[in-house]
Structure formats: structure tokens, C-alpha cells
Amino acid sequence: MEIRAIIFDLDDTLIADEEVSRMAFEEVGTKVTRFGVKKEDFVRDCQILACELWSAGPCFAYCDSVGISAFECLWGKFGDEQEELQKLRNWTIPFREAVFSGALHQQLPSVSPAVGLELSEGFSKARRKFQRLVPDAKEVLAYLHPRYHLGMLTNGAPSLQGEKIAASGLEPFFQAITISGERGIGKPRAEIFFQLIAELGTLPSEVVMVGNSKERDIAGACNAGIRSVWLRASEAAGDFLQPWPYAEISTLRELPALVEEMNKRNKRSG
């Protein structure tokens, strides 16, 4: 059937996420050089320690189910009403200090815990300062908005994803936005796709999902029985991982022509 609606992922599809986190780590790493600490080792140890503590923490199962990452736990405010997110907010306070103090302690055993708190606050500020759109995101959405129903389906905490969306300025382009933390389930569960598709007033056969994650976006689209377009981050990343998308692009700029071609093909085959 003809495509009438396009669902977009948010992180690393419309807004930069991994690169911005890397930039925030780099900025914090620059601050610790005053102690004679090697910046590269500190940044590496921060990232390793964050992932280790996050995966071993009491909130991991919930974070994994709704798609809240270890690095998001380093800067999200999590001012949400949901009980699980309140638990997460309380846990992230000592978690952040433990990450930065622990990484610094690897090279400077006598470090004061107060320094870890200072660095964690610096990371949060830097992560917000560096937020930016993926190239062509606004222009592509502006083109598609009058022609298709647009939806956004993003995993994460409502407060944090809402903050990202507000900072992006992209919200007016979307007819409906679904954040996994609001529903208690996340991608790749088919149910959350069906809920958003219903809000868009379309059928699954009339929808295409656009995202950068094969594990969450493409697999979720497959579970929901809808077509998918994989935004490939690099030439090799994920090329041999299943599931296979219906189509793939290297930049968002390619998307409008691709969707139009998909509809032309549908008309010819019909």
C-alpha cells in the first residue's frame, strides 16, 4: 500500500547522541589534566566504568526495557512521576560521582570525592551545551511534513527525551510523539508501534519506520509488520546484522526521494 505515514527514531536519527556524549566526555577530560592525569585514559575509564556500574545496578532491567542508556544516566534529571524513574533518579546521584571519582582514582588514588561531583556536574552541562541536530534533519522534516503524517517513536525517560525534543525545535513537525517511558514498554516491542500508528490514523501497511538502530528500530518495525529504512551510521556498521531493513540510506537527505520511489513502485505493482 501507499506510504501515508513516516515514523522517526530520535537519538542519532534526528539529533546527535553518541557523538555529543563523546564531546562531553572530552571536555570533562580536559579539566582533569590539571591534576596531571592523562585525558585519554580518563575518558576511556569513565566510559568503561559507567557501563559496568549501569549494567550491574538495580535499575538495569528497567533501563534496558525502555531504552535508557548508561551515558543518559550521567546527565538526565529524571524528574518523572513513574515509580521506576524515581528509583532511577535516586540511584543516578551516587552513580555519577562513582563514575567520575572512580575513573580519576585509577590515575590519582588520593582524589577527593568532591572532585567527582564537580566533574559529573561538568559532564551534564557539557552534554546539554553540545546538543545538535543530525545534518538535514530540519530541512527533511519541513519537506515531508505537508505530504505525510509524521510520528516520533523514541526510547527513554519522558523528562529526558522531552528535554531533547524541546531543545531540537522539531516538535511542531510531528502529529504524534511516543516516548517509551510513558508507556512502560519500548522498541522493539510491537505494541508500542501499534499504539503510535493508531494515533497517526493509519494502517501498519501504510507506515515506514526510519531509524539508526537495527536492534531497536528495524527489529521493532519487523515485529510490527511495517516497512523500515535503516539510517546507516557508517559504511560498515551493522551491515551484516539482521534483521534486514526494507531499504537503507546514509543521510536523511536521501529519504524523501526514497519514499517517493517506494510509492511509485507500489503504484506500478498495483
mmCIF file of N, CA and C in Angstrom, residues 134-204:
data_model
loop_
_atom_site.group_PDB
_atom_site.id
_atom_site.type_symbol
_atom_site.label_atom_id
_atom_site.label_comp_id
_atom_site.label_asym_id
_atom_site.label_seq_id
_atom_site.Cartn_x
_atom_site.Cartn_y
_atom_site.Cartn_z
ATOM 1 N N VAL A 134 21.034 16.200 13.712
ATOM 2 C CA VAL A 134 21.718 15.468 12.655
ATOM 3 C C VAL A 134 21.613 16.314 11.382
ATOM 4 N N PRO A 135 22.635 16.312 10.516
ATOM 5 C CA PRO A 135 22.560 17.099 9.283
ATOM 6 C C PRO A 135 21.282 16.840 8.486
ATOM 7 N N ASP A 136 20.665 17.928 8.041
ATOM 8 C CA ASP A 136 19.478 17.921 7.170
ATOM 9 C C ASP A 136 18.181 17.525 7.888
ATOM 10 N N ALA A 137 18.223 17.300 9.200
ATOM 11 C CA ALA A 137 17.023 16.835 9.892
ATOM 12 C C ALA A 137 15.860 17.825 9.737
ATOM 13 N N LYS A 138 16.100 19.073 10.024
ATOM 14 C CA LYS A 138 15.022 20.062 9.971
ATOM 15 C C LYS A 138 14.508 20.252 8.553
ATOM 16 N N GLU A 139 15.420 20.315 7.601
ATOM 17 C CA GLU A 139 15.020 20.532 6.205
ATOM 18 C C GLU A 139 14.196 19.361 5.678
ATOM 19 N N VAL A 140 14.591 18.147 6.009
ATOM 20 C CA VAL A 140 13.866 16.958 5.544
ATOM 21 C C VAL A 140 12.470 16.897 6.170
ATOM 22 N N LEU A 141 12.385 17.167 7.467
ATOM 23 C CA LEU A 141 11.077 17.153 8.120
ATOM 24 C C LEU A 141 10.169 18.248 7.568
ATOM 25 N N ALA A 142 10.735 19.409 7.282
ATOM 26 C CA ALA A 142 9.937 20.503 6.717
ATOM 27 C C ALA A 142 9.370 20.113 5.351
ATOM 28 N N TYR A 143 10.123 19.356 4.582
ATOM 29 C CA TYR A 143 9.645 18.892 3.281
ATOM 30 C C TYR A 143 8.567 17.822 3.430
ATOM 31 N N LEU A 144 8.779 16.891 4.349
ATOM 32 C CA LEU A 144 7.856 15.764 4.496
ATOM 33 C C LEU A 144 6.564 16.133 5.209
ATOM 34 N N HIS A 145 6.633 17.112 6.092
ATOM 35 C CA HIS A 145 5.502 17.448 6.965
ATOM 36 C C HIS A 145 4.190 17.705 6.219
ATOM 37 N N PRO A 146 4.174 18.458 5.111
ATOM 38 C CA PRO A 146 2.896 18.677 4.404
ATOM 39 C C PRO A 146 2.427 17.473 3.602
ATOM 40 N N ARG A 147 3.278 16.499 3.415
ATOM 41 C CA ARG A 147 2.996 15.391 2.496
ATOM 42 C C ARG A 147 2.637 14.073 3.193
ATOM 43 N N TYR A 148 3.079 13.918 4.445
ATOM 44 C CA TYR A 148 2.863 12.662 5.164
ATOM 45 C C TYR A 148 2.502 12.956 6.620
ATOM 46 N N HIS A 149 1.868 11.976 7.263
ATOM 47 C CA HIS A 149 1.702 12.024 8.713
ATOM 48 C C HIS A 149 3.055 11.650 9.320
ATOM 49 N N LEU A 150 3.557 12.467 10.201
ATOM 50 C CA LEU A 150 4.852 12.194 10.818
ATOM 51 C C LEU A 150 4.685 11.862 12.295
ATOM 52 N N GLY A 151 5.347 10.780 12.717
ATOM 53 C CA GLY A 151 5.341 10.390 14.116
ATOM 54 C C GLY A 151 6.762 10.200 14.603
ATOM 55 N N MET A 152 6.942 10.318 15.904
ATOM 56 C CA MET A 152 8.239 10.062 16.509
ATOM 57 C C MET A 152 8.070 8.978 17.557
ATOM 58 N N LEU A 153 8.947 7.991 17.521
ATOM 59 C CA LEU A 153 8.930 6.908 18.494
ATOM 60 C C LEU A 153 10.332 6.780 19.068
ATOM 61 N N THR A 154 10.484 7.193 20.325
ATOM 62 C CA THR A 154 11.806 7.217 20.935
ATOM 63 C C THR A 154 11.808 6.474 22.260
ATOM 64 N N ASN A 155 12.831 5.688 22.464
ATOM 65 C CA ASN A 155 13.025 5.030 23.754
ATOM 66 C C ASN A 155 13.644 6.010 24.744
ATOM 67 N N GLY A 156 13.290 5.855 26.033
ATOM 68 C CA GLY A 156 13.921 6.678 27.052
ATOM 69 C C GLY A 156 12.943 7.194 28.087
ATOM 70 N N ALA A 157 13.474 8.001 29.009
ATOM 71 C CA ALA A 157 12.661 8.617 30.058
ATOM 72 C C ALA A 157 11.912 9.814 29.491
ATOM 73 N N PRO A 158 10.640 9.996 29.859
ATOM 74 C CA PRO A 158 9.865 11.117 29.313
ATOM 75 C C PRO A 158 10.521 12.473 29.531
ATOM 76 N N SER A 159 11.047 12.702 30.741
ATOM 77 C CA SER A 159 11.628 14.015 31.023
ATOM 78 C C SER A 159 12.863 14.278 30.173
ATOM 79 N N LEU A 160 13.728 13.283 30.030
ATOM 80 C CA LEU A 160 14.961 13.479 29.278
ATOM 81 C C LEU A 160 14.699 13.572 27.784
ATOM 82 N N GLN A 161 13.884 12.665 27.250
ATOM 83 C CA GLN A 161 13.574 12.728 25.817
ATOM 84 C C GLN A 161 12.798 14.003 25.497
ATOM 85 N N GLY A 162 11.922 14.407 26.411
ATOM 86 C CA GLY A 162 11.186 15.655 26.218
ATOM 87 C C GLY A 162 12.115 16.855 26.189
ATOM 88 N N GLU A 163 13.129 16.833 27.039
ATOM 89 C CA GLU A 163 14.129 17.910 27.044
ATOM 90 C C GLU A 163 14.881 17.950 25.716
ATOM 91 N N LYS A 164 15.261 16.773 25.209
ATOM 92 C CA LYS A 164 15.961 16.717 23.928
ATOM 93 C C LYS A 164 15.079 17.242 22.792
ATOM 94 N N ILE A 165 13.824 16.832 22.801
ATOM 95 C CA ILE A 165 12.901 17.251 21.737
ATOM 96 C C ILE A 165 12.698 18.757 21.774
ATOM 97 N N ALA A 166 12.518 19.309 22.981
ATOM 98 C CA ALA A 166 12.334 20.756 23.116
ATOM 99 C C ALA A 166 13.560 21.511 22.609
ATOM 100 N N ALA A 167 14.754 21.019 22.949
ATOM 101 C CA ALA A 167 15.989 21.676 22.514
ATOM 102 C C ALA A 167 16.161 21.586 21.003
ATOM 103 N N SER A 168 15.630 20.528 20.388
ATOM 104 C CA SER A 168 15.796 20.331 18.944
ATOM 105 C C SER A 168 14.941 21.284 18.124
ATOM 106 N N GLY A 169 13.804 21.721 18.666
ATOM 107 C CA GLY A 169 12.881 22.566 17.923
ATOM 108 C C GLY A 169 12.089 21.824 16.856
ATOM 109 N N LEU A 170 12.086 20.489 16.905
ATOM 110 C CA LEU A 170 11.445 19.694 15.856
ATOM 111 C C LEU A 170 10.006 19.296 16.160
ATOM 112 N N GLU A 171 9.554 19.511 17.369
ATOM 113 C CA GLU A 171 8.235 19.014 17.782
ATOM 114 C C GLU A 171 7.093 19.440 16.863
ATOM 115 N N PRO A 172 7.051 20.682 16.347
ATOM 116 C CA PRO A 172 5.917 21.088 15.502
ATOM 117 C C PRO A 172 5.734 20.264 14.235
ATOM 118 N N PHE A 173 6.754 19.540 13.819
ATOM 119 C CA PHE A 173 6.624 18.744 12.598
ATOM 120 C C PHE A 173 5.851 17.444 12.816
ATOM 121 N N PHE A 174 5.604 17.065 14.066
ATOM 122 C CA PHE A 174 5.053 15.738 14.343
ATOM 123 C C PHE A 174 3.592 15.779 14.782
ATOM 124 N N GLN A 175 2.839 14.873 14.185
ATOM 125 C CA GLN A 175 1.436 14.728 14.560
ATOM 126 C C GLN A 175 1.297 13.999 15.886
ATOM 127 N N ALA A 176 2.209 13.080 16.161
ATOM 128 C CA ALA A 176 2.172 12.305 17.407
ATOM 129 C C ALA A 176 3.587 11.910 17.794
ATOM 130 N N ILE A 177 3.864 11.946 19.102
ATOM 131 C CA ILE A 177 5.169 11.570 19.642
ATOM 132 C C ILE A 177 4.955 10.579 20.781
ATOM 133 N N THR A 178 5.654 9.461 20.728
ATOM 134 C CA THR A 178 5.565 8.441 21.772
ATOM 135 C C THR A 178 6.944 8.226 22.381
ATOM 136 N N ILE A 179 7.006 8.295 23.714
ATOM 137 C CA ILE A 179 8.240 8.043 24.459
ATOM 138 C C ILE A 179 8.029 6.781 25.282
ATOM 139 N N SER A 180 8.949 5.841 25.168
ATOM 140 C CA SER A 180 8.744 4.523 25.772
ATOM 141 C C SER A 180 8.478 4.586 27.273
ATOM 142 N N GLY A 181 9.170 5.487 27.991
ATOM 143 C CA GLY A 181 8.990 5.585 29.436
ATOM 144 C C GLY A 181 7.596 5.968 29.853
ATOM 145 N N GLU A 182 6.830 6.576 28.948
ATOM 146 C CA GLU A 182 5.435 6.913 29.237
ATOM 147 C C GLU A 182 4.531 5.680 29.181
ATOM 148 N N ARG A 183 4.944 4.696 28.400
ATOM 149 C CA ARG A 183 4.108 3.513 28.161
ATOM 150 C C ARG A 183 4.574 2.285 28.943
ATOM 151 N N GLY A 184 5.797 2.333 29.470
ATOM 152 C CA GLY A 184 6.323 1.183 30.210
ATOM 153 C C GLY A 184 6.854 0.071 29.332
ATOM 154 N N ILE A 185 6.856 0.284 28.028
ATOM 155 C CA ILE A 185 7.450 -0.663 27.081
ATOM 156 C C ILE A 185 8.205 0.143 26.033
ATOM 157 N N GLY A 186 9.171 -0.488 25.397
ATOM 158 C CA GLY A 186 9.954 0.237 24.399
ATOM 159 C C GLY A 186 10.188 -0.573 23.147
ATOM 160 N N LYS A 187 10.791 0.072 22.174
ATOM 161 C CA LYS A 187 11.222 -0.650 20.981
ATOM 162 C C LYS A 187 12.249 -1.707 21.401
ATOM 163 N N PRO A 188 12.191 -2.922 20.872
ATOM 164 C CA PRO A 188 11.497 -3.339 19.641
ATOM 165 C C PRO A 188 10.133 -4.006 19.862
ATOM 166 N N ARG A 189 9.452 -3.752 20.986
ATOM 167 C CA ARG A 189 8.131 -4.349 21.210
ATOM 168 C C ARG A 189 7.135 -3.828 20.175
ATOM 169 N N ALA A 190 6.397 -4.722 19.567
ATOM 170 C CA ALA A 190 5.454 -4.326 18.513
ATOM 171 C C ALA A 190 4.335 -3.440 19.046
ATOM 172 N N GLU A 191 3.936 -3.664 20.314
ATOM 173 C CA GLU A 191 2.789 -2.935 20.866
ATOM 174 C C GLU A 191 2.966 -1.425 20.809
ATOM 175 N N ILE A 192 4.190 -0.959 21.090
ATOM 176 C CA ILE A 192 4.397 0.488 21.123
ATOM 177 C C ILE A 192 4.318 1.088 19.720
ATOM 178 N N PHE A 193 4.671 0.304 18.707
ATOM 179 C CA PHE A 193 4.492 0.743 17.325
ATOM 180 C C PHE A 193 3.012 0.849 16.984
ATOM 181 N N PHE A 194 2.247 -0.158 17.369
ATOM 182 C CA PHE A 194 0.820 -0.162 17.053
ATOM 183 C C PHE A 194 0.098 1.013 17.724
ATOM 184 N N GLN A 195 0.502 1.352 18.944
ATOM 185 C CA GLN A 195 -0.117 2.479 19.649
ATOM 186 C C GLN A 195 0.102 3.786 18.896
ATOM 187 N N LEU A 196 1.323 4.001 18.415
ATOM 188 C CA LEU A 196 1.609 5.230 17.682
ATOM 189 C C LEU A 196 0.937 5.235 16.316
ATOM 190 N N ILE A 197 0.931 4.103 15.642
ATOM 191 C CA ILE A 197 0.270 4.018 14.333
ATOM 192 C C ILE A 197 -1.207 4.368 14.456
ATOM 193 N N ALA A 198 -1.842 3.915 15.539
ATOM 194 C CA ALA A 198 -3.251 4.247 15.762
ATOM 195 C C ALA A 198 -3.425 5.749 15.958
ATOM 196 N N GLU A 199 -2.511 6.382 16.675
ATOM 197 C CA GLU A 199 -2.587 7.832 16.879
ATOM 198 C C GLU A 199 -2.420 8.597 15.570
ATOM 199 N N LEU A 200 -1.648 8.031 14.654
ATOM 200 C CA LEU A 200 -1.445 8.677 13.357
ATOM 201 C C LEU A 200 -2.635 8.461 12.420
ATOM 202 N N GLY A 201 -3.544 7.574 12.788
ATOM 203 C CA GLY A 201 -4.726 7.325 11.975
ATOM 204 C C GLY A 201 -4.437 6.576 10.695
ATOM 205 N N THR A 202 -3.426 5.707 10.729
ATOM 206 C CA THR A 202 -3.055 4.948 9.546
ATOM 207 C C THR A 202 -3.017 3.459 9.866
ATOM 208 N N LEU A 203 -2.775 2.666 8.833
ATOM 209 C CA LEU A 203 -2.623 1.225 8.982
ATOM 210 C C LEU A 203 -1.134 0.873 8.970
ATOM 211 N N PRO A 204 -0.740 -0.238 9.588
ATOM 212 C CA PRO A 204 0.668 -0.643 9.539
ATOM 213 C C PRO A 204 1.218 -0.734 8.118
#
